[in-house]
JSON list of N, CA and C in Angstrom, two decimals:
[
{"chain": "A", "resi": 1, "resn": "MET", "atom": "N", "xyz": [-3.34, -1.69, -16.25]},
{"chain": "A", "resi": 1, "resn": "MET", "atom": "CA", "xyz": [-3.00, -0.46, -16.41]},
{"chain": "A", "resi": 1, "resn": "MET", "atom": "C", "xyz": [-2.36, -0.35, -14.94]},
{"chain": "A", "resi": 2, "resn": "LYS", "atom": "N", "xyz": [-0.96, 0.22, -15.01]},
{"chain": "A", "resi": 2, "resn": "LYS", "atom": "CA", "xyz": [-0.19, 0.64, -14.07]},
{"chain": "A", "resi": 2, "resn": "LYS", "atom": "C", "xyz": [-0.78, 1.85, -13.12]},
{"chain": "A", "resi": 3, "resn": "LYS", "atom": "N", "xyz": [-0.64, 1.79, -12.04]},
{"chain": "A", "resi": 3, "resn": "LYS", "atom": "CA", "xyz": [-1.14, 2.87, -10.89]},
{"chain": "A", "resi": 3, "resn": "LYS", "atom": "C", "xyz": [0.02, 3.58, -10.48]},
{"chain": "A", "resi": 4, "resn": "ASP", "atom": "N", "xyz": [0.63, 4.80, -10.15]},
{"chain": "A", "resi": 4, "resn": "ASP", "atom": "CA", "xyz": [1.21, 5.14, -9.62]},
{"chain": "A", "resi": 4, "resn": "ASP", "atom": "C", "xyz": [0.89, 5.06, -8.21]},
{"chain": "A", "resi": 5, "resn": "ASN", "atom": "N", "xyz": [1.90, 4.96, -7.25]},
{"chain": "A", "resi": 5, "resn": "ASN", "atom": "CA", "xyz": [1.67, 4.57, -5.87]},
{"chain": "A", "resi": 5, "resn": "ASN", "atom": "C", "xyz": [3.15, 4.90, -4.86]},
{"chain": "A", "resi": 6, "resn": "ARG", "atom": "N", "xyz": [3.10, 5.26, -3.61]},
{"chain": "A", "resi": 6, "resn": "ARG", "atom": "CA", "xyz": [4.23, 5.51, -3.00]},
{"chain": "A", "resi": 6, "resn": "ARG", "atom": "C", "xyz": [4.36, 4.28, -1.81]},
{"chain": "A", "resi": 7, "resn": "VAL", "atom": "N", "xyz": [3.73, 3.14, -1.86]},
{"chain": "A", "resi": 7, "resn": "VAL", "atom": "CA", "xyz": [3.41, 2.09, -0.94]},
{"chain": "A", "resi": 7, "resn": "VAL", "atom": "C", "xyz": [5.19, 1.70, -0.64]},
{"chain": "A", "resi": 8, "resn": "ARG", "atom": "N", "xyz": [5.75, 1.69, -1.77]},
{"chain": "A", "resi": 8, "resn": "ARG", "atom": "CA", "xyz": [7.49, 1.10, -1.16]},
{"chain": "A", "resi": 8, "resn": "ARG", "atom": "C", "xyz": [8.22, 2.08, -0.59]},
{"chain": "A", "resi": 9, "resn": "LYS", "atom": "N", "xyz": [7.88, 3.40, -1.12]},
{"chain": "A", "resi": 9, "resn": "LYS", "atom": "CA", "xyz": [8.82, 4.28, -0.73]},
{"chain": "A", "resi": 9, "resn": "LYS", "atom": "C", "xyz": [8.25, 4.47, 0.65]},
{"chain": "A", "resi": 10, "resn": "ILE", "atom": "N", "xyz": [7.07, 4.74, 0.97]},
{"chain": "A", "resi": 10, "resn": "ILE", "atom": "CA", "xyz": [6.99, 4.82, 2.37]},
{"chain": "A", "resi": 10, "resn": "ILE", "atom": "C", "xyz": [7.02, 3.77, 3.38]},
{"chain": "A", "resi": 11, "resn": "ARG", "atom": "N", "xyz": [6.93, 2.45, 2.85]},
{"chain": "A", "resi": 11, "resn": "ARG", "atom": "CA", "xyz": [7.55, 1.17, 3.51]},
{"chain": "A", "resi": 11, "resn": "ARG", "atom": "C", "xyz": [8.80, 1.39, 3.73]},
{"chain": "A", "resi": 12, "resn": "GLU", "atom": "N", "xyz": [9.48, 1.56, 2.66]},
{"chain": "A", "resi": 12, "resn": "GLU", "atom": "CA", "xyz": [10.95, 1.55, 3.22]},
{"chain": "A", "resi": 12, "resn": "GLU", "atom": "C", "xyz": [11.43, 2.61, 3.86]},
{"chain": "A", "resi": 13, "resn": "GLU", "atom": "N", "xyz": [10.67, 4.00, 4.14]},
{"chain": "A", "resi": 13, "resn": "GLU", "atom": "CA", "xyz": [11.30, 4.91, 4.94]},
{"chain": "A", "resi": 13, "resn": "GLU", "atom": "C", "xyz": [10.79, 4.27, 6.75]},
{"chain": "A", "resi": 14, "resn": "LYS", "atom": "N", "xyz": [9.90, 3.67, 6.52]},
{"chain": "A", "resi": 14, "resn": "LYS", "atom": "CA", "xyz": [9.21, 3.24, 8.08]},
{"chain": "A", "resi": 14, "resn": "LYS", "atom": "C", "xyz": [10.11, 1.97, 8.42]},
{"chain": "A", "resi": 15, "resn": "MET", "atom": "N", "xyz": [11.09, 2.08, 7.47]},
{"chain": "A", "resi": 15, "resn": "MET", "atom": "CA", "xyz": [11.67, 0.17, 7.79]},
{"chain": "A", "resi": 15, "resn": "MET", "atom": "C", "xyz": [11.02, -0.83, 7.77]},
{"chain": "A", "resi": 16, "resn": "MET", "atom": "N", "xyz": [10.29, -1.09, 7.12]},
{"chain": "A", "resi": 16, "resn": "MET", "atom": "CA", "xyz": [9.09, -2.01, 7.04]},
{"chain": "A", "resi": 16, "resn": "MET", "atom": "C", "xyz": [9.68, -3.50, 6.06]},
{"chain": "A", "resi": 17, "resn": "SER", "atom": "N", "xyz": [9.36, -4.45, 6.41]},
{"chain": "A", "resi": 17, "resn": "SER", "atom": "CA", "xyz": [9.38, -5.46, 4.98]},
{"chain": "A", "resi": 17, "resn": "SER", "atom": "C", "xyz": [8.38, -5.79, 4.44]},
{"chain": "A", "resi": 18, "resn": "LYS", "atom": "N", "xyz": [8.20, -5.99, 3.22]},
{"chain": "A", "resi": 18, "resn": "LYS", "atom": "CA", "xyz": [7.07, -6.32, 2.75]},
{"chain": "A", "resi": 18, "resn": "LYS", "atom": "C", "xyz": [6.31, -7.50, 3.45]},
{"chain": "A", "resi": 19, "resn": "ALA", "atom": "N", "xyz": [7.01, -8.25, 4.10]},
{"chain": "A", "resi": 19, "resn": "ALA", "atom": "CA", "xyz": [6.26, -9.42, 5.09]},
{"chain": "A", "resi": 19, "resn": "ALA", "atom": "C", "xyz": [5.47, -8.56, 5.92]},
{"chain": "A", "resi": 20, "resn": "GLU", "atom": "N", "xyz": [6.22, -7.76, 6.67]},
{"chain": "A", "resi": 20, "resn": "GLU", "atom": "CA", "xyz": [5.61, -7.01, 7.93]},
{"chain": "A", "resi": 20, "resn": "GLU", "atom": "C", "xyz": [4.59, -6.25, 7.40]},
{"chain": "A", "resi": 21, "resn": "LEU", "atom": "N", "xyz": [4.66, -5.73, 6.17]},
{"chain": "A", "resi": 21, "resn": "LEU", "atom": "CA", "xyz": [3.47, -4.73, 6.02]},
{"chain": "A", "resi": 21, "resn": "LEU", "atom": "C", "xyz": [2.25, -5.45, 5.63]},
{"chain": "A", "resi": 22, "resn": "ALA", "atom": "N", "xyz": [2.36, -6.96, 5.04]},
{"chain": "A", "resi": 22, "resn": "ALA", "atom": "CA", "xyz": [1.34, -7.68, 4.62]},
{"chain": "A", "resi": 22, "resn": "ALA", "atom": "C", "xyz": [0.73, -8.16, 5.92]},
{"chain": "A", "resi": 23, "resn": "ARG", "atom": "N", "xyz": [1.61, -8.68, 6.77]},
{"chain": "A", "resi": 23, "resn": "ARG", "atom": "CA", "xyz": [0.70, -9.19, 8.09]},
{"chain": "A", "resi": 23, "resn": "ARG", "atom": "C", "xyz": [0.11, -8.12, 8.59]},
{"chain": "A", "resi": 24, "resn": "LYS", "atom": "N", "xyz": [0.65, -6.90, 8.54]},
{"chain": "A", "resi": 24, "resn": "LYS", "atom": "CA", "xyz": [-0.18, -5.78, 9.27]},
{"chain": "A", "resi": 24, "resn": "LYS", "atom": "C", "xyz": [-1.08, -5.65, 8.57]},
{"chain": "A", "resi": 25, "resn": "ALA", "atom": "N", "xyz": [-1.49, -5.70, 7.13]},
{"chain": "A", "resi": 25, "resn": "ALA", "atom": "CA", "xyz": [-2.56, -5.22, 6.82]},
{"chain": "A", "resi": 25, "resn": "ALA", "atom": "C", "xyz": [-3.32, -6.30, 6.29]},
{"chain": "A", "resi": 26, "resn": "GLY", "atom": "N", "xyz": [-2.95, -7.61, 6.40]},
{"chain": "A", "resi": 26, "resn": "GLY", "atom": "CA", "xyz": [-4.00, -8.67, 6.69]},
{"chain": "A", "resi": 26, "resn": "GLY", "atom": "C", "xyz": [-3.85, -9.00, 4.90]},
{"chain": "A", "resi": 27, "resn": "VAL", "atom": "N", "xyz": [-3.08, -8.91, 4.19]},
{"chain": "A", "resi": 27, "resn": "VAL", "atom": "CA", "xyz": [-3.06, -9.18, 2.75]},
{"chain": "A", "resi": 27, "resn": "VAL", "atom": "C", "xyz": [-1.56, -10.28, 2.35]},
{"chain": "A", "resi": 28, "resn": "SER", "atom": "N", "xyz": [-1.56, -10.56, 1.32]},
{"chain": "A", "resi": 28, "resn": "SER", "atom": "CA", "xyz": [-0.32, -11.72, 1.25]},
{"chain": "A", "resi": 28, "resn": "SER", "atom": "C", "xyz": [0.86, -10.72, 0.66]},
{"chain": "A", "resi": 29, "resn": "VAL", "atom": "N", "xyz": [2.22, -11.31, 0.79]},
{"chain": "A", "resi": 29, "resn": "VAL", "atom": "CA", "xyz": [3.18, -10.55, 0.73]},
{"chain": "A", "resi": 29, "resn": "VAL", "atom": "C", "xyz": [3.20, -10.61, -1.19]},
{"chain": "A", "resi": 30, "resn": "GLN", "atom": "N", "xyz": [2.43, -11.43, -1.71]},
{"chain": "A", "resi": 30, "resn": "GLN", "atom": "CA", "xyz": [2.32, -11.05, -3.30]},
{"chain": "A", "resi": 30, "resn": "GLN", "atom": "C", "xyz": [1.69, -9.93, -3.60]},
{"chain": "A", "resi": 31, "resn": "THR", "atom": "N", "xyz": [0.50, -9.90, -2.90]},
{"chain": "A", "resi": 31, "resn": "THR", "atom": "CA", "xyz": [-0.19, -8.47, -3.03]},
{"chain": "A", "resi": 31, "resn": "THR", "atom": "C", "xyz": [0.34, -7.23, -2.93]},
{"chain": "A", "resi": 32, "resn": "ILE", "atom": "N", "xyz": [1.31, -7.33, -2.01]},
{"chain": "A", "resi": 32, "resn": "ILE", "atom": "CA", "xyz": [2.12, -5.98, -1.54]},
{"chain": "A", "resi": 32, "resn": "ILE", "atom": "C", "xyz": [3.09, -5.92, -3.00]},
{"chain": "A", "resi": 33, "resn": "ASP", "atom": "N", "xyz": [3.93, -7.14, -3.21]},
{"chain": "A", "resi": 33, "resn": "ASP", "atom": "CA", "xyz": [4.46, -6.80, -4.36]},
{"chain": "A", "resi": 33, "resn": "ASP", "atom": "C", "xyz": [3.83, -6.35, -5.93]},
{"chain": "A", "resi": 34, "resn": "ARG", "atom": "N", "xyz": [2.57, -6.91, -6.14]},
{"chain": "A", "resi": 34, "resn": "ARG", "atom": "CA", "xyz": [2.14, -6.04, -7.29]},
{"chain": "A", "resi": 34, "resn": "ARG", "atom": "C", "xyz": [1.72, -4.72, -6.99]},
{"chain": "A", "resi": 35, "resn": "ILE", "atom": "N", "xyz": [1.21, -4.29, -6.12]},
{"chain": "A", "resi": 35, "resn": "ILE", "atom": "CA", "xyz": [0.68, -3.10, -5.48]},
{"chain": "A", "resi": 35, "resn": "ILE", "atom": "C", "xyz": [2.01, -2.00, -5.77]},
{"chain": "A", "resi": 36, "resn": "GLU", "atom": "N", "xyz": [2.93, -2.45, -5.33]},
{"chain": "A", "resi": 36, "resn": "GLU", "atom": "CA", "xyz": [4.39, -1.69, -5.25]},
{"chain": "A", "resi": 36, "resn": "GLU", "atom": "C", "xyz": [4.96, -1.94, -6.69]},
{"chain": "A", "resi": 37, "resn": "LYS", "atom": "N", "xyz": [4.34, -2.75, -7.64]},
{"chain": "A", "resi": 37, "resn": "LYS", "atom": "CA", "xyz": [4.72, -2.76, -9.21]},
{"chain": "A", "resi": 37, "resn": "LYS", "atom": "C", "xyz": [4.12, -1.88, -9.91]},
{"chain": "A", "resi": 38, "resn": "GLY", "atom": "N", "xyz": [2.92, -1.25, -9.33]},
{"chain": "A", "resi": 38, "resn": "GLY", "atom": "CA", "xyz": [1.93, -0.52, -9.92]},
{"chain": "A", "resi": 38, "resn": "GLY", "atom": "C", "xyz": [0.52, -1.08, -10.44]},
{"chain": "A", "resi": 39, "resn": "MET", "atom": "N", "xyz": [0.58, -2.40, -9.94]},
{"chain": "A", "resi": 39, "resn": "MET", "atom": "CA", "xyz": [-0.90, -3.31, -10.40]},
{"chain": "A", "resi": 39, "resn": "MET", "atom": "C", "xyz": [-1.67, -2.62, -9.50]},
{"chain": "A", "resi": 40, "resn": "SER", "atom": "N", "xyz": [-3.43, -2.65, -10.08]},
{"chain": "A", "resi": 40, "resn": "SER", "atom": "CA", "xyz": [-4.52, -2.43, -9.29]},
{"chain": "A", "resi": 40, "resn": "SER", "atom": "C", "xyz": [-4.77, -3.23, -8.55]},
{"chain": "A", "resi": 41, "resn": "CYS", "atom": "N", "xyz": [-5.90, -2.89, -7.27]},
{"chain": "A", "resi": 41, "resn": "CYS", "atom": "CA", "xyz": [-6.11, -3.54, -6.40]},
{"chain": "A", "resi": 41, "resn": "CYS", "atom": "C", "xyz": [-7.38, -3.13, -5.71]},
{"chain": "A", "resi": 42, "resn": "ARG", "atom": "N", "xyz": [-8.07, -3.93, -5.31]},
{"chain": "A", "resi": 42, "resn": "ARG", "atom": "CA", "xyz": [-9.40, -3.60, -4.58]},
{"chain": "A", "resi": 42, "resn": "ARG", "atom": "C", "xyz": [-9.33, -2.17, -3.86]},
{"chain": "A", "resi": 43, "resn": "LEU", "atom": "N", "xyz": [-10.33, -1.20, -3.54]},
{"chain": "A", "resi": 43, "resn": "LEU", "atom": "CA", "xyz": [-10.19, -0.48, -2.50]},
{"chain": "A", "resi": 43, "resn": "LEU", "atom": "C", "xyz": [-10.43, -0.69, -1.23]},
{"chain": "A", "resi": 44, "resn": "ASP", "atom": "N", "xyz": [-10.91, -1.95, -0.76]},
{"chain": "A", "resi": 44, "resn": "ASP", "atom": "CA", "xyz": [-10.54, -2.49, 0.74]},
{"chain": "A", "resi": 44, "resn": "ASP", "atom": "C", "xyz": [-9.22, -2.82, 0.85]},
{"chain": "A", "resi": 45, "resn": "THR", "atom": "N", "xyz": [-8.51, -3.29, -0.11]},
{"chain": "A", "resi": 45, "resn": "THR", "atom": "CA", "xyz": [-6.86, -3.55, -0.05]},
{"chain": "A", "resi": 45, "resn": "THR", "atom": "C", "xyz": [-6.39, -2.38, 0.28]},
{"chain": "A", "resi": 46, "resn": "LYS", "atom": "N", "xyz": [-6.51, -1.33, -0.22]},
{"chain": "A", "resi": 46, "resn": "LYS", "atom": "CA", "xyz": [-5.94, 0.14, -0.51]},
{"chain": "A", "resi": 46, "resn": "LYS", "atom": "C", "xyz": [-5.95, 0.79, 1.25]},
{"chain": "A", "resi": 47, "resn": "ARG", "atom": "N", "xyz": [-7.50, 0.27, 1.58]},
{"chain": "A", "resi": 47, "resn": "ARG", "atom": "CA", "xyz": [-7.82, 0.57, 2.84]},
{"chain": "A", "resi": 47, "resn": "ARG", "atom": "C", "xyz": [-6.98, 0.11, 4.20]},
{"chain": "A", "resi": 48, "resn": "LYS", "atom": "N", "xyz": [-6.59, -1.10, 3.62]},
{"chain": "A", "resi": 48, "resn": "LYS", "atom": "CA", "xyz": [-5.90, -1.80, 4.56]},
{"chain": "A", "resi": 48, "resn": "LYS", "atom": "C", "xyz": [-4.63, -1.64, 4.74]},
{"chain": "A", "resi": 49, "resn": "ILE", "atom": "N", "xyz": [-3.75, -1.43, 3.25]},
{"chain": "A", "resi": 49, "resn": "ILE", "atom": "CA", "xyz": [-2.48, -0.80, 3.51]},
{"chain": "A", "resi": 49, "resn": "ILE", "atom": "C", "xyz": [-2.39, 0.60, 4.11]},
{"chain": "A", "resi": 50, "resn": "LEU", "atom": "N", "xyz": [-3.38, 1.39, 3.83]},
{"chain": "A", "resi": 50, "resn": "LEU", "atom": "CA", "xyz": [-3.30, 2.78, 4.76]},
{"chain": "A", "resi": 50, "resn": "LEU", "atom": "C", "xyz": [-3.07, 2.71, 5.65]},
{"chain": "A", "resi": 51, "resn": "LEU", "atom": "N", "xyz": [-4.06, 1.99, 6.63]},
{"chain": "A", "resi": 51, "resn": "LEU", "atom": "CA", "xyz": [-4.05, 1.60, 7.98]},
{"chain": "A", "resi": 51, "resn": "LEU", "atom": "C", "xyz": [-2.75, 1.22, 8.42]},
{"chain": "A", "resi": 52, "resn": "ALA", "atom": "N", "xyz": [-2.12, 0.03, 8.09]},
{"chain": "A", "resi": 52, "resn": "ALA", "atom": "CA", "xyz": [-1.07, -0.67, 8.17]},
{"chain": "A", "resi": 52, "resn": "ALA", "atom": "C", "xyz": [0.39, 0.49, 8.46]},
{"chain": "A", "resi": 53, "resn": "LEU", "atom": "N", "xyz": [0.14, 1.44, 7.10]},
{"chain": "A", "resi": 53, "resn": "LEU", "atom": "CA", "xyz": [1.53, 2.24, 7.05]},
{"chain": "A", "resi": 53, "resn": "LEU", "atom": "C", "xyz": [0.98, 3.38, 8.02]},
{"chain": "A", "resi": 54, "resn": "GLY", "atom": "N", "xyz": [0.02, 3.61, 8.87]},
{"chain": "A", "resi": 54, "resn": "GLY", "atom": "CA", "xyz": [-0.09, 4.61, 9.73]},
{"chain": "A", "resi": 54, "resn": "GLY", "atom": "C", "xyz": [-0.87, 5.87, 9.09]},
{"chain": "A", "resi": 55, "resn": "TYR", "atom": "N", "xyz": [-1.56, 5.91, 8.32]},
{"chain": "A", "resi": 55, "resn": "TYR", "atom": "CA", "xyz": [-2.29, 6.71, 7.78]},
{"chain": "A", "resi": 55, "resn": "TYR", "atom": "C", "xyz": [-3.83, 6.69, 7.69]},
{"chain": "A", "resi": 56, "resn": "SER", "atom": "N", "xyz": [-4.75, 7.78, 7.43]},
{"chain": "A", "resi": 56, "resn": "SER", "atom": "CA", "xyz": [-5.72, 7.84, 7.35]},
{"chain": "A", "resi": 56, "resn": "SER", "atom": "C", "xyz": [-6.46, 7.65, 5.98]},
{"chain": "A", "resi": 57, "resn": "LEU", "atom": "N", "xyz": [-7.62, 7.15, 6.00]},
{"chain": "A", "resi": 57, "resn": "LEU", "atom": "CA", "xyz": [-8.55, 7.27, 4.83]},
{"chain": "A", "resi": 57, "resn": "LEU", "atom": "C", "xyz": [-8.27, 8.60, 4.03]},
{"chain": "A", "resi": 58, "resn": "GLU", "atom": "N", "xyz": [-8.41, 9.79, 4.85]},
{"chain": "A", "resi": 58, "resn": "GLU", "atom": "CA", "xyz": [-8.54, 10.64, 4.44]},
{"chain": "A", "resi": 58, "resn": "GLU", "atom": "C", "xyz": [-7.09, 11.28, 3.50]},
{"chain": "A", "resi": 59, "resn": "GLU", "atom": "N", "xyz": [-5.93, 10.51, 4.18]},
{"chain": "A", "resi": 59, "resn": "GLU", "atom": "CA", "xyz": [-4.79, 10.69, 3.55]},
{"chain": "A", "resi": 59, "resn": "GLU", "atom": "C", "xyz": [-4.53, 10.05, 2.62]},
{"chain": "A", "resi": 60, "resn": "LYS", "atom": "N", "xyz": [-5.27, 9.11, 1.45]},
{"chain": "A", "resi": 60, "resn": "LYS", "atom": "CA", "xyz": [-5.17, 8.17, 0.83]},
{"chain": "A", "resi": 60, "resn": "LYS", "atom": "C", "xyz": [-4.21, 8.59, -0.61]},
{"chain": "A", "resi": 61, "resn": "GLY", "atom": "N", "xyz": [-4.16, 10.00, -0.80]},
{"chain": "A", "resi": 61, "resn": "GLY", "atom": "CA", "xyz": [-4.02, 10.62, -1.94]},
{"chain": "A", "resi": 61, "resn": "GLY", "atom": "C", "xyz": [-2.13, 10.87, -1.74]},
{"chain": "A", "resi": 62, "resn": "ARG", "atom": "N", "xyz": [-1.90, 10.51, -0.61]},
{"chain": "A", "resi": 62, "resn": "ARG", "atom": "CA", "xyz": [-0.30, 10.88, -0.24]},
{"chain": "A", "resi": 62, "resn": "ARG", "atom": "C", "xyz": [0.48, 9.27, -0.50]},
{"chain": "A", "resi": 63, "resn": "VAL", "atom": "N", "xyz": [-0.45, 8.33, -0.65]},
{"chain": "A", "resi": 63, "resn": "VAL", "atom": "CA", "xyz": [0.31, 7.07, -0.77]},
{"chain": "A", "resi": 63, "resn": "VAL", "atom": "C", "xyz": [-0.29, 6.34, -2.33]},
{"chain": "A", "resi": 64, "resn": "PHE", "atom": "N", "xyz": [-1.73, 6.73, -2.62]},
{"chain": "A", "resi": 64, "resn": "PHE", "atom": "CA", "xyz": [-2.18, 6.28, -3.84]},
{"chain": "A", "resi": 64, "resn": "PHE", "atom": "C", "xyz": [-2.72, 7.38, -4.65]},
{"chain": "A", "resi": 65, "resn": "ALA", "atom": "N", "xyz": [-1.63, 8.32, -5.05]},
{"chain": "A", "resi": 65, "resn": "ALA", "atom": "CA", "xyz": [-2.02, 9.24, -5.80]},
{"chain": "A", "resi": 65, "resn": "ALA", "atom": "C", "xyz": [-2.67, 9.47, -6.75]},
{"chain": "A", "resi": 66, "resn": "GLY", "atom": "N", "xyz": [-3.90, 9.98, -7.04]},
{"chain": "A", "resi": 66, "resn": "GLY", "atom": "CA", "xyz": [-4.87, 10.21, -8.21]},
{"chain": "A", "resi": 66, "resn": "GLY", "atom": "C", "xyz": [-5.58, 8.83, -8.32]},
{"chain": "A", "resi": 67, "resn": "ASN", "atom": "N", "xyz": [-5.31, 7.76, -7.77]},
{"chain": "A", "resi": 67, "resn": "ASN", "atom": "CA", "xyz": [-6.41, 6.81, -8.10]},
{"chain": "A", "resi": 67, "resn": "ASN", "atom": "C", "xyz": [-6.64, 6.07, -7.39]},
{"chain": "A", "resi": 68, "resn": "ALA", "atom": "N", "xyz": [-7.11, 6.66, -5.88]},
{"chain": "A", "resi": 68, "resn": "ALA", "atom": "CA", "xyz": [-7.76, 5.85, -4.47]},
{"chain": "A", "resi": 68, "resn": "ALA", "atom": "C", "xyz": [-8.91, 6.45, -4.72]}
]
């Protein structure tokens, strides 16, 4: 099932490459690519991406709307 998220939009607004976000989050570039395409991921992965993008866990709805 595809999931709605704003990871790509936020990453691009922050002028980050997929590789940079992946490095900051401690995940693979392939993981970032899959998430940006709407694939699901583990809660821990979402947490890492939120923090790497500069968001708190309480702001998860801004990045992973309705499915965090």
